[in-house]
Tab-separated table of C-alpha atoms and ligand atoms in Angstrom:
chain	number	residue	atom	x	y	z
A	186	MET	CA	-0.006	0.038	-0.009
A	187	ARG	CA	2.671	2.449	1.087
A	188	ILE	CA	4.941	1.368	-1.821
A	189	THR	CA	2.133	1.767	-4.337
A	190	LYS	CA	1.360	5.261	-3.049
A	191	TYR	CA	4.983	6.292	-3.171
A	192	ALA	CA	5.406	4.983	-6.667
A	193	ALA	CA	2.481	7.210	-7.682
A	194	VAL	CA	4.125	10.220	-5.965
A	195	ILE	CA	7.381	9.630	-7.809
A	196	ALA	CA	5.517	9.343	-11.126
A	197	ALA	CA	3.601	12.518	-10.446
A	198	ALA	CA	6.720	14.532	-9.598
A	199	GLY	CA	8.415	13.224	-12.704
A	200	ALA	CA	5.465	14.204	-14.815
A	201	LEU	CA	5.711	17.748	-13.483
A	202	VAL	CA	9.330	18.018	-14.473
A	203	LEU	CA	8.889	16.676	-17.898
A	204	ALA	CA	7.006	13.932	-19.775
A	205	GLY	CA	8.973	10.780	-19.956
A	206	CYS	CA	11.369	11.512	-17.070
A	207	ALA	CA	12.846	8.276	-15.873
A	208	SER	CA	11.663	8.059	-12.292
A	209	GLY	CA	11.962	5.495	-9.604
A	210	SER	CA	14.801	3.644	-11.401
A	211	PRO	CA	17.597	2.014	-9.539
A	212	ASN	CA	20.596	4.251	-8.818
A	213	SER	CA	24.310	3.369	-9.208
A	214	GLU	CA	24.289	1.409	-5.944
A	215	GLY	CA	21.286	-0.595	-7.225
A	216	GLU	CA	18.945	0.891	-4.615
A	217	GLU	CA	15.491	2.136	-5.460
A	218	ASP	CA	15.440	5.944	-5.903
A	219	THR	CA	13.152	7.803	-3.595
A	220	GLY	CA	12.496	10.669	-5.972
A	221	PRO	CA	12.540	11.424	-9.699
A	222	ALA	CA	15.855	11.118	-11.460
A	223	PRO	CA	17.407	14.394	-12.586
A	224	SER	CA	16.973	15.115	-16.214
A	225	GLU	CA	18.998	17.211	-18.621
A	226	GLU	CA	15.710	17.838	-20.442
A	227	VAL	CA	14.516	20.213	-17.713
A	228	SER	CA	14.853	23.728	-19.079
A	229	PHE	CA	14.577	27.094	-17.325
A	230	ASP	CA	15.051	30.631	-18.500
A	231	GLU	CA	18.712	31.605	-18.463
A	232	GLY	CA	19.820	33.565	-15.479
A	233	THR	CA	17.080	32.410	-13.222
A	234	THR	CA	17.792	30.739	-9.874
A	235	MET	CA	16.110	27.637	-11.252
A	236	ALA	CA	18.555	27.484	-14.137
A	237	LYS	CA	21.558	28.184	-11.895
A	238	LEU	CA	20.652	25.400	-9.433
A	239	ASN	CA	19.929	22.982	-12.189
A	240	GLU	CA	23.235	23.731	-13.957
A	241	ALA	CA	25.123	23.555	-10.648
A	242	GLY	CA	23.520	20.128	-9.960
A	243	LYS	CA	23.095	21.104	-6.418
A	244	ILE	CA	20.735	22.780	-3.966
A	245	THR	CA	21.488	23.604	-0.274
A	246	ILE	CA	18.445	23.410	1.955
A	247	GLY	CA	18.286	24.610	5.539
A	248	THR	CA	16.032	22.465	7.766
A	249	LYS	CA	15.641	21.520	11.398
A	250	PHE	CA	17.536	18.438	12.592
A	251	ASP	CA	15.832	17.820	15.926
A	252	GLN	CA	12.122	18.070	15.211
A	253	PRO	CA	10.560	14.625	14.645
A	254	LEU	CA	7.773	14.510	11.994
A	255	PHE	CA	9.004	17.646	10.218
A	256	GLY	CA	12.797	17.704	10.193
A	257	LEU	CA	14.904	15.139	12.004
A	258	ASP	CA	18.428	13.999	11.178
A	259	GLY	CA	17.905	10.278	11.182
A	260	PRO	CA	20.188	7.344	10.360
A	261	ASN	CA	19.416	7.720	6.635
A	262	GLY	CA	19.731	11.517	6.643
A	263	PRO	CA	17.083	14.167	7.268
A	264	GLU	CA	13.458	13.043	7.297
A	265	GLY	CA	10.048	14.577	7.897
A	266	PHE	CA	7.395	16.660	6.136
A	267	ASP	CA	9.673	19.685	5.691
A	268	VAL	CA	12.374	17.450	4.226
A	269	GLU	CA	9.760	15.961	1.768
A	270	ILE	CA	8.848	19.496	0.709
A	271	GLY	CA	12.489	20.215	0.108
A	272	LYS	CA	12.896	17.036	-1.964
A	273	LEU	CA	9.832	17.957	-3.972
A	274	ILE	CA	11.298	21.353	-4.927
A	275	ALA	CA	14.651	19.756	-5.762
A	276	ALA	CA	12.941	17.115	-7.989
A	277	ASN	CA	11.175	19.782	-9.929
A	278	LEU	CA	14.532	21.539	-10.480
A	279	GLY	CA	15.751	18.282	-12.013
A	280	LEU	CA	17.860	17.420	-8.973
A	281	SER	CA	17.921	14.043	-7.208
A	282	GLU	CA	18.105	13.491	-3.469
A	283	ASP	CA	21.887	13.091	-3.477
A	284	GLN	CA	22.164	16.490	-5.123
A	285	ILE	CA	20.683	18.083	-2.034
A	286	GLU	CA	22.998	19.376	0.702
A	287	TRP	CA	21.048	19.596	3.986
A	288	LYS	CA	22.242	22.233	6.560
A	289	GLU	CA	20.939	22.354	10.032
A	290	ALA	CA	18.905	25.491	10.622
A	291	VAL	CA	17.840	26.654	14.057
A	292	SER	CA	15.061	29.229	14.505
A	293	ALA	CA	17.404	32.173	14.970
A	294	ASN	CA	19.698	31.594	11.987
A	295	ARG	CA	17.110	31.128	9.222
A	296	GLU	CA	17.009	34.709	7.945
A	297	PRO	CA	20.827	35.132	8.077
A	298	PHE	CA	21.304	31.752	6.351
A	299	ILE	CA	19.155	33.023	3.408
A	300	GLU	CA	20.578	36.544	3.371
A	301	ASN	CA	24.235	35.321	3.348
A	302	GLY	CA	23.564	32.729	0.668
A	303	GLU	CA	24.587	29.921	2.975
A	304	VAL	CA	21.363	28.114	1.816
A	305	ASP	CA	19.234	28.412	-1.312
A	306	ILE	CA	16.029	27.802	0.669
A	307	VAL	CA	14.866	27.204	4.194
A	308	VAL	CA	12.108	24.661	4.887
A	309	ALA	CA	11.999	24.543	8.678
A	310	THR	CA	8.638	25.034	10.367
A	311	TYR	CA	9.097	28.622	9.272
A	312	THR	CA	6.128	31.007	9.934
A	313	ILE	CA	5.456	33.558	7.169
A	314	ASN	CA	5.231	36.991	8.680
A	315	ASP	CA	5.644	40.616	7.793
A	316	GLU	CA	8.704	41.164	9.933
A	317	ARG	CA	10.568	38.323	8.253
A	318	LYS	CA	9.364	39.517	4.863
A	319	GLN	CA	11.368	42.739	5.385
A	320	VAL	CA	14.575	40.743	4.812
A	321	ILE	CA	13.565	37.536	2.955
A	322	ASP	CA	10.675	36.272	0.835
A	323	PHE	CA	8.418	33.274	1.303
A	324	ALA	CA	6.731	30.825	-1.014
A	325	GLY	CA	3.795	28.998	0.430
A	326	PRO	CA	2.189	28.418	2.815
A	327	TYR	CA	2.279	24.657	2.509
A	328	TYR	CA	0.893	23.983	6.047
A	329	VAL	CA	-0.725	25.990	8.855
A	330	ALA	CA	0.209	25.066	12.391
A	331	GLY	CA	-0.827	26.671	15.702
A	332	GLN	CA	1.083	27.413	18.868
A	333	ASP	CA	0.261	25.193	21.777
A	334	LEU	CA	1.732	23.957	25.024
A	335	LEU	CA	3.611	20.729	26.016
A	336	VAL	CA	3.452	19.647	29.641
A	337	LEU	CA	4.477	16.629	31.689
A	338	GLN	CA	2.300	13.539	31.203
A	339	GLY	CA	-0.748	13.724	33.450
A	340	ASN	CA	-0.604	17.579	33.346
A	341	PRO	CA	0.310	17.965	37.037
A	342	ASP	CA	-0.278	21.846	37.019
A	343	GLY	CA	-3.701	21.521	35.329
A	344	ILE	CA	-2.721	23.819	32.415
A	345	GLU	CA	-5.515	24.135	29.916
A	346	GLY	CA	-4.397	27.025	27.772
A	347	ILE	CA	-2.105	30.067	27.383
A	348	GLU	CA	-3.991	32.010	30.119
A	349	ASP	CA	-2.906	29.358	32.739
A	350	VAL	CA	0.825	30.053	32.170
A	351	GLU	CA	0.698	33.841	32.439
A	352	GLY	CA	3.395	34.956	34.906
A	353	LYS	CA	4.871	31.415	34.923
A	354	LYS	CA	8.093	30.193	33.313
A	355	VAL	CA	7.770	28.462	29.913
A	356	CYS	CA	10.552	27.299	27.661
A	357	SER	CA	10.797	28.276	23.946
A	358	VAL	CA	13.387	29.194	21.368
A	359	THR	CA	15.224	32.386	20.543
A	360	GLY	CA	14.324	33.809	17.096
A	361	SER	CA	10.922	32.079	17.016
A	362	THR	CA	7.459	33.555	16.781
A	363	SER	CA	6.648	31.241	19.675
A	364	ALA	CA	8.922	33.073	22.122
A	365	ASP	CA	7.596	36.472	20.903
A	366	ASN	CA	3.999	35.361	21.345
A	367	LEU	CA	4.657	34.157	24.909
A	368	THR	CA	6.294	37.428	25.879
A	369	ALA	CA	3.373	39.349	24.405
A	370	ALA	CA	1.009	37.252	26.507
A	371	GLY	CA	2.894	38.089	29.729
A	372	VAL	CA	4.651	34.701	30.071
A	373	GLU	CA	8.151	34.452	31.494
A	374	VAL	CA	10.304	32.826	28.746
A	375	LEU	CA	13.271	30.549	29.277
A	376	ALA	CA	14.919	30.749	25.829
A	377	THR	CA	17.062	28.040	24.374
A	378	ASP	CA	18.351	27.426	20.825
A	379	THR	CA	16.216	24.391	19.992
A	380	TYR	CA	12.979	22.879	21.152
A	381	SER	CA	14.665	19.570	22.054
A	382	ASN	CA	16.744	21.598	24.545
A	383	CYS	CA	13.580	22.652	26.299
A	384	LEU	CA	12.730	19.102	27.326
A	385	GLU	CA	15.179	18.850	30.220
A	386	PRO	CA	13.920	22.085	31.904
A	387	LEU	CA	10.411	20.659	31.651
A	388	ARG	CA	11.488	17.327	33.161
A	389	SER	CA	13.322	19.034	36.013
A	390	GLY	CA	10.431	21.444	36.778
A	391	GLU	CA	12.424	24.578	35.867
A	392	VAL	CA	9.547	25.392	33.530
A	393	VAL	CA	5.839	24.424	33.687
A	394	ALA	CA	5.548	23.972	29.897
A	395	VAL	CA	7.274	24.144	26.552
A	396	SER	CA	5.566	26.230	23.913
A	397	THR	CA	5.782	26.296	20.137
A	398	ASP	CA	3.791	24.969	17.155
A	399	ASN	CA	1.546	21.999	17.919
A	400	VAL	CA	3.113	19.831	15.262
A	401	ILE	CA	6.615	20.245	16.736
A	402	LEU	CA	5.309	19.480	20.217
A	403	ALA	CA	3.446	16.406	18.899
A	404	GLY	CA	6.647	15.168	17.389
A	405	LEU	CA	8.594	15.639	20.651
A	406	ALA	CA	5.776	13.908	22.641
A	407	ASP	CA	5.767	11.011	20.168
A	408	GLN	CA	9.576	10.698	20.352
A	409	ASN	CA	9.456	10.554	24.178
A	410	GLN	CA	6.464	8.225	24.693
A	411	GLY	CA	4.729	8.483	28.055
A	412	GLU	CA	6.699	11.511	29.232
A	413	PHE	CA	4.836	14.474	27.828
A	414	GLU	CA	1.454	15.571	26.442
A	415	VAL	CA	0.224	18.396	24.219
A	416	ILE	CA	-2.552	20.515	25.706
A	417	GLU	CA	-4.244	20.735	22.226
A	418	ASN	CA	-5.607	24.248	22.705
A	419	PRO	CA	-3.755	26.254	19.938
A	420	PHE	CA	-3.805	30.024	20.335
A	421	THR	CA	-2.140	31.251	17.107
A	422	GLU	CA	-1.961	30.501	13.429
A	423	GLU	CA	1.426	29.753	12.000
A	424	PRO	CA	1.434	29.452	8.160
A	425	TYR	CA	4.565	27.609	7.160
A	426	GLY	CA	6.451	29.019	4.149
A	427	ILE	CA	9.638	28.308	2.216
A	428	GLY	CA	12.198	31.060	2.871
A	429	LEU	CA	14.160	32.358	-0.079
A	430	LYS	CA	16.219	35.439	-1.091
A	431	LYS	CA	14.270	38.646	-1.041
A	432	GLY	CA	13.181	39.851	-4.462
A	433	ASP	CA	13.609	36.553	-6.325
A	434	ASP	CA	10.060	36.635	-7.632
A	435	GLU	CA	10.678	34.005	-10.402
A	436	PHE	CA	11.956	31.486	-7.895
A	437	ARG	CA	9.072	32.257	-5.505
A	438	ASP	CA	6.575	31.749	-8.389
A	439	PHE	CA	8.257	28.512	-9.372
A	440	ILE	CA	8.053	27.104	-5.833
A	441	ASN	CA	4.485	28.251	-5.527
A	442	ASP	CA	3.606	26.471	-8.771
A	443	VAL	CA	5.374	23.240	-7.464
A	444	LEU	CA	3.286	23.459	-4.233
A	445	GLU	CA	-0.011	24.047	-6.014
A	446	GLN	CA	0.661	21.161	-8.354
A	447	SER	CA	1.438	18.882	-5.397
A	448	PHE	CA	-1.790	19.967	-3.675
A	449	GLU	CA	-3.695	18.932	-6.803
A	450	ASP	CA	-2.031	15.746	-7.771
A	451	GLY	CA	-2.027	14.269	-4.269
A	452	GLU	CA	1.745	14.365	-3.850
A	453	TRP	CA	1.565	16.789	-0.900
A	454	ALA	CA	-0.919	14.511	0.920
A	455	ALA	CA	1.286	11.463	0.258
A	456	ALA	CA	4.330	13.345	1.604
A	457	TRP	CA	2.314	14.127	4.712
A	458	ASP	CA	1.190	10.480	5.066
A	459	ARG	CA	4.715	9.181	4.921
A	460	THR	CA	5.968	11.553	7.597
A	461	ALA	CA	3.824	13.649	9.951
A	462	GLY	CA	0.802	11.652	9.040
A	463	LYS	CA	2.130	8.700	11.005
A	464	VAL	CA	1.082	10.644	14.102
A	465	LEU	CA	-1.229	13.449	12.946
A	466	SER	CA	-4.382	13.384	10.798
A	467	THR	CA	-4.135	14.574	7.232
A	468	PRO	CA	-5.062	18.323	6.829
A	469	GLU	CA	-6.428	20.089	3.842
A	470	PRO	CA	-3.846	21.845	1.721
A	471	PRO	CA	-3.756	25.685	2.422
A	472	THR	CA	-4.075	28.358	-0.258
A	473	VAL	CA	-0.765	29.625	-1.563
A	474	ASP	CA	-0.312	33.352	-0.983
A	475	ARG	CA	0.751	34.975	-4.230
A	476	TYR	CA	1.755	38.230	-2.700
B	297	LIG	N1	6.821	28.509	13.378
B	297	LIG	C1	7.495	29.247	14.364
B	297	LIG	C2	8.591	30.117	13.795
B	297	LIG	O1	8.896	30.067	12.637
B	297	LIG	C3	7.986	28.435	15.524
B	297	LIG	C4	8.705	27.199	15.094
B	297	LIG	C5	10.185	27.396	14.917
B	297	LIG	O2	10.842	28.136	15.689
B	297	LIG	O3	10.711	26.764	13.937
B	297	LIG	O4	9.199	30.890	14.504
């Protein structure tokens, strides 16, 4: 069932790149490819980022390495829904998985990574907002999360929502919308660099909760079975976008086209099912914002 679905996904991605693209064929090690093979037949207008990446035969993608379900550096390399979105974009540039260089992004270095050209795109539970749009651009959204709270299993402090942690200490991450939203709500924030680094302060009782997007918290709870639970009372909307260099409208349009195509042909839903969908129910695809 899973294999059949995946084969359909590969075929769909191949069809988007070009008709007759050889997809799903064994690679040089004789292993089954997990994405469409790169093709010299893909053509892009000269001088565009798409043409440059295709010619270079390489794309560098920033993603999270410690967020199960979305971006986790596993034994076979990064995995998760964000990683699948990155692979989808690469495939449509005519690049195979082994032509992707994955770089660990943390919340605070995403804009600098893009601005300095350290990565070509960021796919990293990255909320689209006006402040960030001052320095970078976003394609998407490809998913809409909501900020929530993670507490110890059994919820010993009886926390039911954001109002219950006002004036209390909650762990979150520097450079995230989550930390800003907590501060704005009058919550005392213990700021770390990654959400996985918030788990120890929660275990020890230094904080009463960890707060960020519900899907990140669900991944951490799933990874640490029996230790934590998500309150499931989201209090924000976090539309996830793909960060890219400011002003690169052609590249933004290209990625938006790839996303819309994947919403239509079922590839987006299949990517979800293989990753986050193992724990979370399948959402409806959002509407791409062609700003
Ligand atoms: N989506 C939020 C943000 O982009 C929180 C998750 C994160 O830090 O990656 O800031």
